[in-house]
Amino acid sequence: MKQLFYFLSLSLLIISCQSGPKVIDDLGDKSFQLINQDSVSVTFPDDYQGRFVVLGFIYTNCPDVCPLITQNMIKIQKELNNPDDIQFIGITFDPERDTPSVLSKYKETFKLGKNFDFLTGDPAVISEVMDSVRVRSQVSLTTTTDSGKEIYFMNHSDKIMVLDKKSRVIIEYGGSMPGIPNLIVEDFKTLR
Amino acid sequence: MKLTFTFLFILGLIFQGCGKAQTEPEPESQNTLTGKIEIRDGWVREGKSGMMSAAYFTIYNGTTKSDTLWSISSEDISDDIQIHESYKTEDGLMGMRPVGAVPTPSGQSVELKPGGIHIMIIQPYRDLSDGDSIEFEFNFSSGDTLIMLPVQKNQ
């Protein structure tokens, strides 16, 4: 009886050690045709397989929360010393307005380097990408400027997630909160 | 026994009182009246022309009367500057809604900060670069005042 107890305990220990982080969403068999800020076609997530991906969703007409999400991703990249094995990606909620040239300008504003891409694409494809990771957005508020131009804003999910080298989402946090970079940097200590 | 207990109880109270006096200095009173409205710790988010930016600051009302910030403008950078608030919707999304006015009670501070109430600068005419200073007109109930805020880089 005692031997059986030890055997079962050891088995559970081995299983728990082998299981690794829980897979939240598996994008390994998904493939989305997108385009980056330099107008280069990208197949997501295929083109990034073999690297970890820190993924956030933003839109550039968002003046407050989306810059916080972007800044949190930048903090993670800096804290990890700009690692080559981690790709940072911001996908827009708003492909109608966030063209590659707009995303290029946004990237320039934050002075970001080569391992940081912003992706846009056909609205239907962007919608599929968002669905695949349970990200939502909706037009919420429209304002007209003094010059008569109509501008809309969006309600949206607030997330930063980490994909492993097989394109599986294994970590997901609130994107704009101040403590998130430290949590993800800590997570990477056990992931890599 | 009863006397000893009472003695120890009083001694404890004395030590507790002394400890507080030594380790917790009185904070500067929030209600110090300076006789004016002050804009403290203000900054503008670095941004590109035609895109979006935001400004943040703390309003301290050092007067004896409550006041209200109704609007902000800046001919220098945009024809459309609005007061907005980021908030979490009932279904868990992040949203943004206009704020008609910001009440500033007498003797109190109101903070406009990232993720909360903020000044939205819609499609600035020009790039807002780290080190620039932007002049804003703050429209309070008590009158208008011009304030310069520095542009800071995204960190």
Coordinates of C-alpha atoms in Angstrom, one line a residue:
Chain A
M1 CA 0.0 0.0 0.0
K2 CA 2.8 2.3 1.0
Q3 CA 4.7 1.5 -2.3
L4 CA 1.6 2.3 -4.3
F5 CA 1.3 5.7 -2.6
Y6 CA 4.9 6.6 -3.4
F7 CA 4.4 5.4 -7.0
L8 CA 1.3 7.5 -7.5
S9 CA 3.0 10.6 -5.9
L10 CA 6.0 10.2 -8.1
S11 CA 3.9 9.8 -11.2
L12 CA 1.9 13.0 -10.4
L13 CA 5.1 14.9 -9.8
I14 CA 6.5 13.8 -13.2
I15 CA 3.3 14.6 -15.0
S16 CA 3.1 18.1 -13.4
C17 CA 6.7 18.8 -14.3
Q18 CA 6.2 17.8 -17.9
S19 CA 3.0 19.6 -18.6
G20 CA 4.5 23.1 -18.8
P21 CA 2.3 26.2 -19.0
K22 CA -1.4 25.8 -19.7
V23 CA -2.3 26.5 -23.4
I24 CA -5.0 29.2 -23.5
D25 CA -5.4 29.3 -27.3
D26 CA -3.5 27.3 -29.9
L27 CA -2.7 29.3 -33.1
G28 CA -0.3 26.6 -34.3
D29 CA -2.7 25.5 -37.1
K30 CA -3.9 29.0 -37.9
S31 CA -2.6 31.2 -40.7
F32 CA -3.6 34.8 -41.4
Q33 CA -2.4 37.0 -44.2
L34 CA -1.5 40.4 -42.8
I35 CA 0.7 43.3 -43.6
N36 CA 3.2 45.1 -41.5
Q37 CA 4.1 48.8 -41.0
D38 CA 6.6 48.6 -43.8
S39 CA 3.9 47.2 -46.2
V40 CA 5.6 43.8 -46.2
S41 CA 3.2 40.8 -46.3
V42 CA 3.3 38.7 -43.2
T43 CA 1.7 35.3 -42.5
F44 CA 0.8 35.3 -38.8
P45 CA 1.7 33.5 -36.8
D46 CA 3.7 31.2 -39.1
D47 CA 6.4 33.8 -39.9
Y48 CA 7.2 34.2 -36.2
Q49 CA 7.3 30.5 -35.3
G50 CA 10.4 29.4 -33.5
R51 CA 10.3 32.7 -31.4
F52 CA 8.3 33.7 -28.5
V53 CA 5.8 36.5 -29.4
V54 CA 4.6 39.2 -27.0
L55 CA 1.3 40.2 -28.6
G56 CA -0.9 43.3 -27.9
F57 CA -3.8 44.8 -29.7
I58 CA -4.1 48.6 -30.3
Y59 CA -5.5 51.3 -32.6
T60 CA -3.6 54.5 -33.3
N61 CA -6.6 56.9 -32.8
C62 CA -6.7 55.7 -29.2
P63 CA -4.9 58.5 -27.2
D64 CA -4.8 57.0 -23.7
V65 CA -5.1 53.2 -23.1
C66 CA -3.4 51.9 -26.3
P67 CA -0.2 54.0 -25.7
L68 CA -0.2 52.4 -22.2
I69 CA -0.4 48.9 -23.8
T70 CA 2.4 49.8 -26.2
Q71 CA 4.5 51.3 -23.5
N72 CA 4.1 48.1 -21.4
M73 CA 5.3 46.0 -24.3
I74 CA 8.3 48.3 -24.7
K75 CA 9.1 48.0 -21.0
I76 CA 9.1 44.2 -21.3
Q77 CA 11.4 44.4 -24.3
K78 CA 13.8 46.8 -22.5
E79 CA 13.7 44.8 -19.3
L80 CA 14.7 41.7 -21.2
N81 CA 17.5 43.6 -23.1
N82 CA 16.0 43.6 -26.5
P83 CA 16.1 39.8 -27.0
D84 CA 16.3 38.3 -30.4
D85 CA 14.2 35.2 -29.5
I86 CA 11.2 37.3 -28.6
Q87 CA 9.1 39.1 -31.3
F88 CA 6.9 42.0 -30.2
I89 CA 3.7 42.5 -32.2
G90 CA 0.9 45.0 -32.0
I91 CA -2.2 44.2 -34.2
T92 CA -4.7 46.9 -34.9
F93 CA -8.4 46.7 -34.0
D94 CA -9.0 49.3 -36.7
P95 CA -7.6 48.2 -40.1
E96 CA -9.8 50.8 -41.9
R97 CA -7.8 53.7 -40.6
D98 CA -4.6 52.0 -39.5
T99 CA -2.9 51.5 -42.8
P100 CA 0.8 50.4 -43.0
S101 CA 1.9 54.1 -43.3
V102 CA -0.1 55.1 -40.2
L103 CA 1.3 52.2 -38.3
S104 CA 4.8 53.1 -39.5
K105 CA 4.2 56.6 -38.1
Y106 CA 3.0 55.1 -34.8
K107 CA 6.1 52.9 -34.6
E108 CA 8.3 55.9 -35.2
T109 CA 6.6 57.8 -32.4
F110 CA 7.7 55.2 -30.0
K111 CA 11.1 54.8 -31.6
L112 CA 10.9 51.1 -31.9
G113 CA 13.4 48.7 -33.4
K114 CA 13.5 45.7 -35.7
N115 CA 11.8 43.1 -33.3
F116 CA 8.7 45.2 -33.0
D117 CA 6.1 45.0 -35.7
F118 CA 2.6 46.5 -36.1
L119 CA 0.2 44.5 -38.3
T120 CA -2.9 45.4 -40.2
G121 CA -4.8 43.7 -43.0
D122 CA -8.1 43.1 -44.6
P123 CA -10.8 43.9 -42.0
A124 CA -12.3 40.4 -42.3
V125 CA -8.9 38.8 -41.6
I126 CA -8.2 41.1 -38.7
S127 CA -11.6 40.1 -37.3
E128 CA -10.6 36.4 -37.6
V129 CA -7.3 37.0 -35.8
M130 CA -9.1 38.7 -33.0
D131 CA -11.7 35.9 -32.7
S132 CA -8.9 33.4 -32.5
V133 CA -7.6 34.9 -29.3
R134 CA -10.9 36.2 -27.9
V135 CA -10.2 39.9 -28.5
R136 CA -13.2 42.2 -29.1
S137 CA -13.7 45.7 -30.3
Q138 CA -16.6 47.9 -31.3
V139 CA -17.1 51.5 -32.5
S140 CA -18.4 53.4 -29.4
L141 CA -18.1 57.1 -29.8
T142 CA -18.1 59.5 -32.8
T143 CA -17.0 63.1 -32.5
T144 CA -16.9 65.8 -35.1
T145 CA -14.0 68.2 -35.0
D146 CA -14.3 72.0 -35.4
S147 CA -13.1 71.5 -39.0
G148 CA -16.0 69.1 -39.6
K149 CA -14.0 65.9 -39.7
E150 CA -15.8 62.9 -38.1
I151 CA -13.6 60.7 -35.8
Y152 CA -14.7 57.5 -34.2
F153 CA -13.3 55.8 -31.1
M154 CA -13.6 52.2 -30.0
N155 CA -14.3 50.1 -27.0
H156 CA -11.8 47.2 -27.0
S157 CA -10.2 44.4 -25.1
D158 CA -7.2 45.3 -23.0
K159 CA -4.7 42.4 -23.3
I160 CA -1.1 41.5 -23.6
M161 CA -0.4 37.8 -24.3
V162 CA 2.6 35.6 -24.8
L163 CA 2.8 33.0 -27.5
D164 CA 5.3 30.2 -27.2
K165 CA 7.6 29.0 -30.0
K166 CA 4.8 26.8 -31.4
S167 CA 2.4 29.8 -31.6
R168 CA 0.3 28.7 -28.6
V169 CA -1.0 31.5 -26.3
I170 CA 0.3 30.5 -22.9
I171 CA 0.1 33.8 -20.9
E172 CA -2.5 36.5 -20.9
Y173 CA -2.7 39.7 -18.8
G174 CA -4.6 43.0 -18.8
G175 CA -2.5 45.1 -21.2
S176 CA -2.5 48.6 -19.9
M177 CA -2.0 47.9 -16.1
P178 CA 1.2 49.2 -14.6
G179 CA 2.5 46.0 -13.0
I180 CA 2.2 43.8 -16.1
P181 CA 5.7 44.2 -17.5
N182 CA 7.2 42.9 -14.3
L183 CA 4.9 39.9 -14.3
I184 CA 5.8 39.0 -17.9
V185 CA 9.5 39.5 -17.3
E186 CA 9.3 37.1 -14.4
D187 CA 7.3 34.6 -16.5
F188 CA 10.1 34.6 -19.1
K189 CA 12.6 33.5 -16.5
T190 CA 10.9 30.1 -16.4
L191 CA 9.8 30.0 -20.0
R192 CA 13.2 30.4 -21.8
Chain B
M1 CA -2.5 41.5 39.3
K2 CA -5.2 44.0 38.2
L3 CA -2.8 46.9 39.0
T4 CA 0.0 45.3 37.0
F5 CA -2.3 44.8 34.0
T6 CA -3.5 48.4 34.1
F7 CA 0.1 49.7 34.4
L8 CA 1.2 47.6 31.4
F9 CA -1.8 48.8 29.4
I10 CA -1.0 52.4 30.1
L11 CA 2.7 51.8 29.3
G12 CA 1.6 50.2 26.0
L13 CA -0.5 53.2 25.1
I14 CA 2.4 55.6 25.8
F15 CA 4.8 53.6 23.7
Q16 CA 2.3 53.4 20.9
G17 CA 1.8 57.2 21.0
C18 CA 5.5 57.9 21.1
G19 CA 6.2 55.4 18.2
K20 CA 3.6 57.2 16.0
A21 CA 5.0 60.6 16.8
Q22 CA 8.5 59.4 15.8
T23 CA 7.8 57.3 12.7
E24 CA 4.9 59.1 11.1
P25 CA 5.5 62.7 10.6
E26 CA 2.4 64.8 9.9
P27 CA 1.9 64.9 6.1
E28 CA 1.7 68.3 4.5
S29 CA -1.9 69.2 4.7
Q30 CA -4.0 68.8 1.5
N31 CA -6.0 71.7 2.6
T32 CA -3.3 74.4 2.6
L33 CA -4.8 77.3 0.7
T34 CA -2.4 79.1 -1.6
G35 CA -5.0 81.5 -2.9
K36 CA -4.8 80.3 -6.5
I37 CA -5.5 77.4 -8.9
E38 CA -2.3 75.5 -9.8
I39 CA -1.6 73.1 -12.6
R40 CA 1.0 70.7 -11.3
D41 CA 3.1 67.9 -12.9
G42 CA 1.7 68.5 -16.3
W43 CA 2.9 66.8 -19.5
V44 CA 1.9 66.1 -23.0
R45 CA 2.5 62.7 -24.7
E46 CA 4.9 62.8 -27.6
G47 CA 3.2 62.3 -30.9
K48 CA 3.1 62.9 -34.7
S49 CA 1.1 65.5 -36.6
G50 CA -2.3 64.2 -37.7
M51 CA -2.4 61.5 -35.1
M52 CA -3.5 61.5 -31.4
S53 CA -1.9 62.7 -28.2
A54 CA -3.0 63.4 -24.7
A55 CA -2.1 65.7 -21.8
Y56 CA -2.1 64.9 -18.1
F57 CA -1.7 67.1 -15.0
T58 CA -3.0 67.6 -11.4
I59 CA -5.2 70.6 -10.7
Y60 CA -4.8 72.0 -7.2
N61 CA -7.5 74.4 -6.1
G62 CA -5.8 76.5 -3.5
T63 CA -8.7 79.0 -3.3
T64 CA -11.5 79.2 -0.8
K65 CA -14.1 78.5 -3.5
S66 CA -14.9 75.4 -5.5
D67 CA -14.1 75.8 -9.2
T68 CA -14.7 73.8 -12.4
L69 CA -12.5 73.1 -15.4
W70 CA -14.9 73.3 -18.4
S71 CA -12.5 73.0 -21.4
I72 CA -9.0 73.4 -22.7
S73 CA -7.8 74.8 -26.0
S74 CA -4.5 75.4 -27.7
E75 CA -4.4 77.3 -31.0
D76 CA -0.8 76.2 -31.2
I77 CA -1.4 72.5 -31.8
S78 CA -5.0 71.5 -32.5
D79 CA -8.5 72.8 -33.2
D80 CA -10.0 70.0 -31.2
I81 CA -9.0 69.3 -27.7
Q82 CA -11.5 67.4 -25.5
I83 CA -11.7 66.2 -21.9
H84 CA -12.2 62.4 -21.9
E85 CA -12.2 59.5 -19.4
S86 CA -11.0 56.0 -20.0
Y87 CA -13.2 53.4 -18.2
K88 CA -14.1 49.8 -18.2
T89 CA -17.4 48.9 -19.7
E90 CA -19.9 46.5 -18.2
D91 CA -18.8 43.8 -20.6
G92 CA -15.1 44.2 -19.7
L93 CA -13.9 46.3 -22.6
M94 CA -11.9 49.5 -22.3
G95 CA -13.8 52.5 -23.4
M96 CA -13.6 56.2 -23.5
R97 CA -16.3 58.8 -22.9
P98 CA -16.4 62.6 -22.9
V99 CA -16.3 64.4 -19.6
G100 CA -18.3 67.6 -19.6
A101 CA -16.4 69.3 -16.8
V102 CA -13.9 68.6 -14.0
P103 CA -15.1 69.9 -10.6
T104 CA -12.2 71.1 -8.4
P105 CA -13.3 71.5 -4.8
S106 CA -11.6 74.1 -2.6
G107 CA -8.3 72.9 -1.1
Q108 CA -8.2 69.7 -3.1
S109 CA -6.3 68.1 -5.9
V110 CA -7.8 66.4 -8.9
E111 CA -5.5 64.2 -11.0
L112 CA -5.8 63.7 -14.7
K113 CA -3.7 60.6 -15.4
P114 CA -3.1 57.9 -18.0
G115 CA -6.0 55.4 -17.9
G116 CA -8.3 57.9 -16.2
I117 CA -9.5 61.4 -17.0
H118 CA -7.2 62.9 -19.6
I119 CA -7.0 65.7 -22.2
M120 CA -7.4 64.3 -25.7
I121 CA -5.5 66.2 -28.4
I122 CA -7.0 65.3 -31.7
Q123 CA -4.9 65.4 -34.8
P124 CA -2.3 67.9 -33.8
Y125 CA -1.1 70.3 -36.6
R126 CA 2.5 69.4 -36.0
D127 CA 4.8 66.8 -34.4
L128 CA 4.9 67.0 -30.6
S129 CA 8.5 66.3 -29.7
D130 CA 10.2 65.6 -26.4
G131 CA 11.5 68.9 -25.0
D132 CA 8.8 71.1 -26.7
S133 CA 6.5 73.2 -24.6
I134 CA 2.8 73.8 -25.6
E135 CA 0.7 76.7 -24.5
F136 CA -2.9 75.7 -23.4
E137 CA -5.8 77.9 -22.3
F138 CA -7.6 76.4 -19.3
N139 CA -11.2 77.6 -19.1
F140 CA -12.3 77.5 -15.4
S141 CA -15.5 79.0 -14.0
S142 CA -13.3 81.6 -12.3
G143 CA -11.7 82.6 -15.6
D144 CA -9.2 81.6 -18.2
T145 CA -5.6 81.0 -17.6
L146 CA -2.6 80.2 -19.9
I147 CA -0.4 77.4 -19.0
M148 CA 2.7 75.9 -20.7
L149 CA 3.1 72.1 -20.5
P150 CA 6.2 70.2 -21.6
V151 CA 6.1 67.4 -24.1
Q152 CA 7.6 64.1 -22.8
K153 CA 8.7 61.1 -24.7
N154 CA 6.7 57.8 -24.5
Q155 CA 8.4 55.8 -21.8

